[in-house]
PDB file of C-alpha atoms in Angstrom:
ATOM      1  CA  UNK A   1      42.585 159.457 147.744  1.00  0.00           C
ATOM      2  CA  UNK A   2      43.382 156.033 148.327  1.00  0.00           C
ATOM      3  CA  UNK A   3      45.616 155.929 145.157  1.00  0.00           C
ATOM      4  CA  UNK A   4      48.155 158.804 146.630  1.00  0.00           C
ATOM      5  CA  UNK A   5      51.364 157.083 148.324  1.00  0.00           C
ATOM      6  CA  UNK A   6      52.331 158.008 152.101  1.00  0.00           C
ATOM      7  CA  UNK A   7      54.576 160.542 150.769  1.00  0.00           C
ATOM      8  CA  UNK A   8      51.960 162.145 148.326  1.00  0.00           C
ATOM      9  CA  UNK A   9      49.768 162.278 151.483  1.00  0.00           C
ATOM     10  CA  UNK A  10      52.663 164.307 153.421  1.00  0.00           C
ATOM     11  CA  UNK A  11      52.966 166.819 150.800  1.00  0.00           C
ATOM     12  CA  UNK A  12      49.722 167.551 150.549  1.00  0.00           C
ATOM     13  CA  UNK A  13      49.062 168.267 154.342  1.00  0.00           C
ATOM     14  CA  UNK A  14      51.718 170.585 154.206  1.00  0.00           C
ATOM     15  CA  UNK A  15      53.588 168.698 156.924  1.00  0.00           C
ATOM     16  CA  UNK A  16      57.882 167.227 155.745  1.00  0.00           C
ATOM     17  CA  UNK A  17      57.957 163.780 154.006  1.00  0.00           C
ATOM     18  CA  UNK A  18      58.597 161.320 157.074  1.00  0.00           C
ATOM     19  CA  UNK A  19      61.624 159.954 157.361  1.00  0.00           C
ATOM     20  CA  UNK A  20      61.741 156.026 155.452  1.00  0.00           C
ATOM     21  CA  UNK A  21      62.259 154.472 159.025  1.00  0.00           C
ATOM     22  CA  UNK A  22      58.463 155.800 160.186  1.00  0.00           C
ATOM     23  CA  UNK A  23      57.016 155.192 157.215  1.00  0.00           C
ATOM     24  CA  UNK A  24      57.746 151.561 157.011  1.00  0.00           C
ATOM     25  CA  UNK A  25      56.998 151.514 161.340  1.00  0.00           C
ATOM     26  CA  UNK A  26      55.433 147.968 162.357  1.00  0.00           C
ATOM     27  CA  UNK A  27      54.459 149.443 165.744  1.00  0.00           C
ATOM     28  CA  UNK A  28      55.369 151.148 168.541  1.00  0.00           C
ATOM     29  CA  UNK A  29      57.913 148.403 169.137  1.00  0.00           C
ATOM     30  CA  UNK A  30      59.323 148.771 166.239  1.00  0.00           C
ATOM     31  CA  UNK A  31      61.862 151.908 167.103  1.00  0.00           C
ATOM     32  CA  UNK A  32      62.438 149.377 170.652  1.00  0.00           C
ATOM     33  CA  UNK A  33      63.908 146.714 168.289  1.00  0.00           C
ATOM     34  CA  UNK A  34      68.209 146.379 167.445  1.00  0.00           C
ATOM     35  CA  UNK A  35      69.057 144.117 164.773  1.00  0.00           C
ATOM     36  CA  UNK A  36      69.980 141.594 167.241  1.00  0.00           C
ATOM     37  CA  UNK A  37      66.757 141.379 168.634  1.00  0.00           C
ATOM     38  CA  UNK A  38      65.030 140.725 164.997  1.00  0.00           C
ATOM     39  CA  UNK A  39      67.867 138.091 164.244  1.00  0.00           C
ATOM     40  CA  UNK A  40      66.954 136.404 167.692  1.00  0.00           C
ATOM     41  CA  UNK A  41      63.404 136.859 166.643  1.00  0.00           C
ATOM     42  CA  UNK A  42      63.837 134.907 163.760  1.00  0.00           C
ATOM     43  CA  UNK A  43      65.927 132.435 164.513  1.00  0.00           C
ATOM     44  CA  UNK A  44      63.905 131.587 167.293  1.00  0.00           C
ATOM     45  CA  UNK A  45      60.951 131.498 165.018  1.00  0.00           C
ATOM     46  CA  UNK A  46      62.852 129.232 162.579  1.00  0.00           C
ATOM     47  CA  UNK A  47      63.739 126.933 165.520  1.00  0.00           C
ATOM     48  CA  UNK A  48      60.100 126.679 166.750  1.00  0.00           C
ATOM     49  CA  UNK A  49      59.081 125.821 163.243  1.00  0.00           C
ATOM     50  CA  UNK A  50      62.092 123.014 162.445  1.00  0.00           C
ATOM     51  CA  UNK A  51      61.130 121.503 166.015  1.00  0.00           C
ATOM     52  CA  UNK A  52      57.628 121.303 165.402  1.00  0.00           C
ATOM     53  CA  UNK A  53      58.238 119.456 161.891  1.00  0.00           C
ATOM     54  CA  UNK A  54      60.819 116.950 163.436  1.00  0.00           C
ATOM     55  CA  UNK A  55      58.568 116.230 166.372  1.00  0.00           C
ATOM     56  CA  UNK A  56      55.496 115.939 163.802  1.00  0.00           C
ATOM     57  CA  UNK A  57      57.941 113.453 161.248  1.00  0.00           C
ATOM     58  CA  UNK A  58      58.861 111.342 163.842  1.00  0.00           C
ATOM     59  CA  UNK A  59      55.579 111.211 165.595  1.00  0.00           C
ATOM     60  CA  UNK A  60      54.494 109.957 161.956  1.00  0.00           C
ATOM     61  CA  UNK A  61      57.195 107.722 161.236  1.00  0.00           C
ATOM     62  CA  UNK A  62      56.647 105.975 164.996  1.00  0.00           C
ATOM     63  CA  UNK A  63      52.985 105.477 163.997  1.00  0.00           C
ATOM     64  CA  UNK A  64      53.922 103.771 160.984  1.00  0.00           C
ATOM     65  CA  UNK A  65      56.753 101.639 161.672  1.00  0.00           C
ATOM     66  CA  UNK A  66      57.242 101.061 165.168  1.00  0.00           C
ATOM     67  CA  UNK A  67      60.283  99.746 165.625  1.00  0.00           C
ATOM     68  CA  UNK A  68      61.912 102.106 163.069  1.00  0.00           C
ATOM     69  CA  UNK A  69      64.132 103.962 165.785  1.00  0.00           C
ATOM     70  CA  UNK A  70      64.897 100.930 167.427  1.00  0.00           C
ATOM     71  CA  UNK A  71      66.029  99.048 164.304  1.00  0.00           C
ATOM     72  CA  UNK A  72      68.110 102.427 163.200  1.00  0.00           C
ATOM     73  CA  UNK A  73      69.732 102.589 166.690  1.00  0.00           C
ATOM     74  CA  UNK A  74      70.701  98.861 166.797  1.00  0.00           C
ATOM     75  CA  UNK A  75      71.725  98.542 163.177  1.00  0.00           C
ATOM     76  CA  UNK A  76      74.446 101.814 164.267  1.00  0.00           C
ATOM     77  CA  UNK A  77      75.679  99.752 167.001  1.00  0.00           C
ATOM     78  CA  UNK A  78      78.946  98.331 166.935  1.00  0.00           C
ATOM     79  CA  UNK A  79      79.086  94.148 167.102  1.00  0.00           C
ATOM     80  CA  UNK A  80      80.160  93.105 170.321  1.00  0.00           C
ATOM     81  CA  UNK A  81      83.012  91.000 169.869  1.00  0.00           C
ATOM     82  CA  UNK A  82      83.582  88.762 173.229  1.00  0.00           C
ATOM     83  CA  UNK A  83      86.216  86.172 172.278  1.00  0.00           C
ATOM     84  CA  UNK A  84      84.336  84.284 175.056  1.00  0.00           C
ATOM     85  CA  UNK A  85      80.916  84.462 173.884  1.00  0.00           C
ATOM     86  CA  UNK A  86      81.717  84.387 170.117  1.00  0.00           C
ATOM     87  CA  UNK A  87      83.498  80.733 170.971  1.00  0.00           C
ATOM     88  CA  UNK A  88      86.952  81.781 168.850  1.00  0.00           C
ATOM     89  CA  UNK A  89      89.908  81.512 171.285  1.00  0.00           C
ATOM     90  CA  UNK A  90      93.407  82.278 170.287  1.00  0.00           C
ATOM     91  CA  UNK A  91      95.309  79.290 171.005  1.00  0.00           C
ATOM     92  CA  UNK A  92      98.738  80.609 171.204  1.00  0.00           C
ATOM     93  CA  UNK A  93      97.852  82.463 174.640  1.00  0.00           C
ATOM     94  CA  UNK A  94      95.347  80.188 176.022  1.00  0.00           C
ATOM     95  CA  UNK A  95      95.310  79.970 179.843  1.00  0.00           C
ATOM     96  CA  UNK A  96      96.155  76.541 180.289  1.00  0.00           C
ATOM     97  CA  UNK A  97      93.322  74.303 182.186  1.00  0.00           C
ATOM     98  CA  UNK A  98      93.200  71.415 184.466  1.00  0.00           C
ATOM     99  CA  UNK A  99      92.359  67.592 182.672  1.00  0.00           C
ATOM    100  CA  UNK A 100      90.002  65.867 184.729  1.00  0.00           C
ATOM    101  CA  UNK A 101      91.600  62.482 185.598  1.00  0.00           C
ATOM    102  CA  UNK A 102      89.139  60.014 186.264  1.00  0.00           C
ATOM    103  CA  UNK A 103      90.269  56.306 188.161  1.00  0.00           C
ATOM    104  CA  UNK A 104      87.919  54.933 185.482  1.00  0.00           C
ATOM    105  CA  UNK A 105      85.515  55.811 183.358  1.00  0.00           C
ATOM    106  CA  UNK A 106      81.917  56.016 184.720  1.00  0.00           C
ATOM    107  CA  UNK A 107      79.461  53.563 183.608  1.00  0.00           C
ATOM    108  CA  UNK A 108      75.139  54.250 183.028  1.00  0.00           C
ATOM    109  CA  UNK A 109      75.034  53.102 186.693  1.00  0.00           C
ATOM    110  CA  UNK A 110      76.928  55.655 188.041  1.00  0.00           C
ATOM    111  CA  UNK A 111      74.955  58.270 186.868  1.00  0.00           C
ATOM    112  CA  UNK A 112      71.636  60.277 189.139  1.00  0.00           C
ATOM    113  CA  UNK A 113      69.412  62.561 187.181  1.00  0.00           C
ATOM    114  CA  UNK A 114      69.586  65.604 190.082  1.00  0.00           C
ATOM    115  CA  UNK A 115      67.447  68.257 187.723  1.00  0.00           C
ATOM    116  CA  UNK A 116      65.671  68.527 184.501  1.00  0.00           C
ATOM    117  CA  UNK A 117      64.747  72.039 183.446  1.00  0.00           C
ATOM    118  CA  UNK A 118      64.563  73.977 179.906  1.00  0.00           C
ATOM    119  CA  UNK A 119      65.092  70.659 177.905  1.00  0.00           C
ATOM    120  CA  UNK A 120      68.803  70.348 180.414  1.00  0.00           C
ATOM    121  CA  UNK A 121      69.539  67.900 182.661  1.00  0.00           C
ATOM    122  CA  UNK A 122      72.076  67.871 185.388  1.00  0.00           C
ATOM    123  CA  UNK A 123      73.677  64.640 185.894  1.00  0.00           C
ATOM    124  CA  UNK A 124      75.918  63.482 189.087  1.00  0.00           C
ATOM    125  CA  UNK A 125      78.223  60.760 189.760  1.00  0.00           C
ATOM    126  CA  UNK A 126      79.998  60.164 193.043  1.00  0.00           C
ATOM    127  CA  UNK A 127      83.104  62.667 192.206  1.00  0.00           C
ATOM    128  CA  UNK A 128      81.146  65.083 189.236  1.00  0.00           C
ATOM    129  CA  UNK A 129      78.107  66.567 188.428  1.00  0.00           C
ATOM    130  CA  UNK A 130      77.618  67.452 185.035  1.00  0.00           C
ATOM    131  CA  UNK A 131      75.021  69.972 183.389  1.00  0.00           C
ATOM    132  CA  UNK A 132      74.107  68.443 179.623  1.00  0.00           C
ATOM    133  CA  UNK A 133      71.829  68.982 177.001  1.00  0.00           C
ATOM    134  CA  UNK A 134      70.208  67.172 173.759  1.00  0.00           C
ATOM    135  CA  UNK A 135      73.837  66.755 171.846  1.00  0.00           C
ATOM    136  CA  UNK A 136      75.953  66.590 174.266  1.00  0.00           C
ATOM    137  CA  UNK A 137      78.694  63.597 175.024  1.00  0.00           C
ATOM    138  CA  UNK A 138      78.673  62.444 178.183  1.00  0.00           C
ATOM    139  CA  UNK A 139      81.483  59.443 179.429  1.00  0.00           C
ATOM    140  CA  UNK A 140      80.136  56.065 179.984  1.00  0.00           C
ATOM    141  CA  UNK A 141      76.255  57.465 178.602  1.00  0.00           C
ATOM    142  CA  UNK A 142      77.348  58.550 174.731  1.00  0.00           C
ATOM    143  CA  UNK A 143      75.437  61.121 172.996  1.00  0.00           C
ATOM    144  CA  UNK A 144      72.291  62.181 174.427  1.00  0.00           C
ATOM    145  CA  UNK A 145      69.046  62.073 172.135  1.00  0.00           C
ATOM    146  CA  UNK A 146      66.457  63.233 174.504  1.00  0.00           C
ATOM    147  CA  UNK A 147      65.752  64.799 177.712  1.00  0.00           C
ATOM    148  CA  UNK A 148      62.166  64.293 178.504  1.00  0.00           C
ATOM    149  CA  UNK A 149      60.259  65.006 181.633  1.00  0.00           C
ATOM    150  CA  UNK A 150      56.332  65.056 180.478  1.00  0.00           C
ATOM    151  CA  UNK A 151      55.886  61.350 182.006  1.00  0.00           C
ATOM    152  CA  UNK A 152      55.148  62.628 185.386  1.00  0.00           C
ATOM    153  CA  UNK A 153      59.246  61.575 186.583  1.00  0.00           C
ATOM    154  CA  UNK A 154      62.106  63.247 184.507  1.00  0.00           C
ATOM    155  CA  UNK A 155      63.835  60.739 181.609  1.00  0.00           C
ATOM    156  CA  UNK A 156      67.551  61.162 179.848  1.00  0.00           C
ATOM    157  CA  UNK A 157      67.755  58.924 176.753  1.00  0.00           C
ATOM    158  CA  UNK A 158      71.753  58.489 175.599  1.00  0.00           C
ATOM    159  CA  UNK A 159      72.765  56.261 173.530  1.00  0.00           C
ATOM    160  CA  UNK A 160      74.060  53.751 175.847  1.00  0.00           C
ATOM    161  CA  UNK A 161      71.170  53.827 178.481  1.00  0.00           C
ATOM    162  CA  UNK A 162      68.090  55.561 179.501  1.00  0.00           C
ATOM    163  CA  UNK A 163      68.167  57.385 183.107  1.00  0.00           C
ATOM    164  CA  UNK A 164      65.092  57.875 184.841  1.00  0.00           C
ATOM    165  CA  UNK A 165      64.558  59.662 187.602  1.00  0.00           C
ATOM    166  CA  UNK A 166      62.558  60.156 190.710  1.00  0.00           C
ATOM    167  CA  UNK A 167      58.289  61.311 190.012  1.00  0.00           C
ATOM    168  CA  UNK A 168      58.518  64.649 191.100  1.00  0.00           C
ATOM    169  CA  UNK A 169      56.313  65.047 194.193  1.00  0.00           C
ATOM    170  CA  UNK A 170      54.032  68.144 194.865  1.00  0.00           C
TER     171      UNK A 170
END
């Protein structure tokens, strides 16, 4: 008997062959359900299934390689271009700037060490203060070559003199 189909099985209780639609019945919610609801069904089934394979490939990919969405967001990024900070300035309409006019040009003994901090040194005169670093040229001192302040009292080497300033005092 369990080699007769559903519709030999109606024929030979005597009852009408059932109509395709009950035959093939999932349920009783089966007659409830439009075609809209089934595509809704499975696109919400789909949708469950592509979420929970993104969220598993990038919970892989983050184990991985750490940085990988970082790197892929910042290599997606436009360059910032500041004309300011890239140094390039477009002479033709540069704001024009004041000249500093010294009397006369300071001499070694002019010059105070105020600060030293992060391998800088700020430097005063009577009329200027000045922030400088290893490289830069400063009037009257030259080029300076080292800014030191591991001795206990902070130390500006230039090529024309070395300034040395107060110990620092705790």
């Amino acid at each position: 008997m369990s080699d007769m189909t559903a519709m030999e099985l109606d024929e030979a209780s005597g009852q009408a062959p059932r109509p395709l639609r009950e035959r093939l019945s999932l349920g009783p919610f089966s007659d409830e359900w439009t075609a809209a609801d089934w595509i809704v069904g499975s696109a919400s089934v789909l949708l469950a299934i592509a979420s929970a394979g993104f969220f598993g490939w990038s919970f892989v990919v983050s184990m991985k390689s750490p940085d990988y969405f970082q790197q892929a967001a910042l290599a997606n990024m436009p360059p910032k271009l500041d004309r300011i900070e890239t140094g390039s300035i477009d002479v033709a309409n540069a704001m024009p700037v004041p000249q500093i006019v010294r009397l006369s040009e300071p001499t070694p003994a002019d010059y105070q060490i105020v600060m030293v901090f992060n391998n800088e040194a700020l430097l005063a005169t009577r009329n200027e203060l000045m922030r400088v670093k290893v490289g830069s040229i400063v009037p009257g001192l030259g080029l300076v070559r080292t800014i030191d302040t591991e001795a206990g009292s902070p130390t500006v080497v230039a090529e024309n003199a070395t300034l040395h300033g107060a110990p620092a005092t705790r």
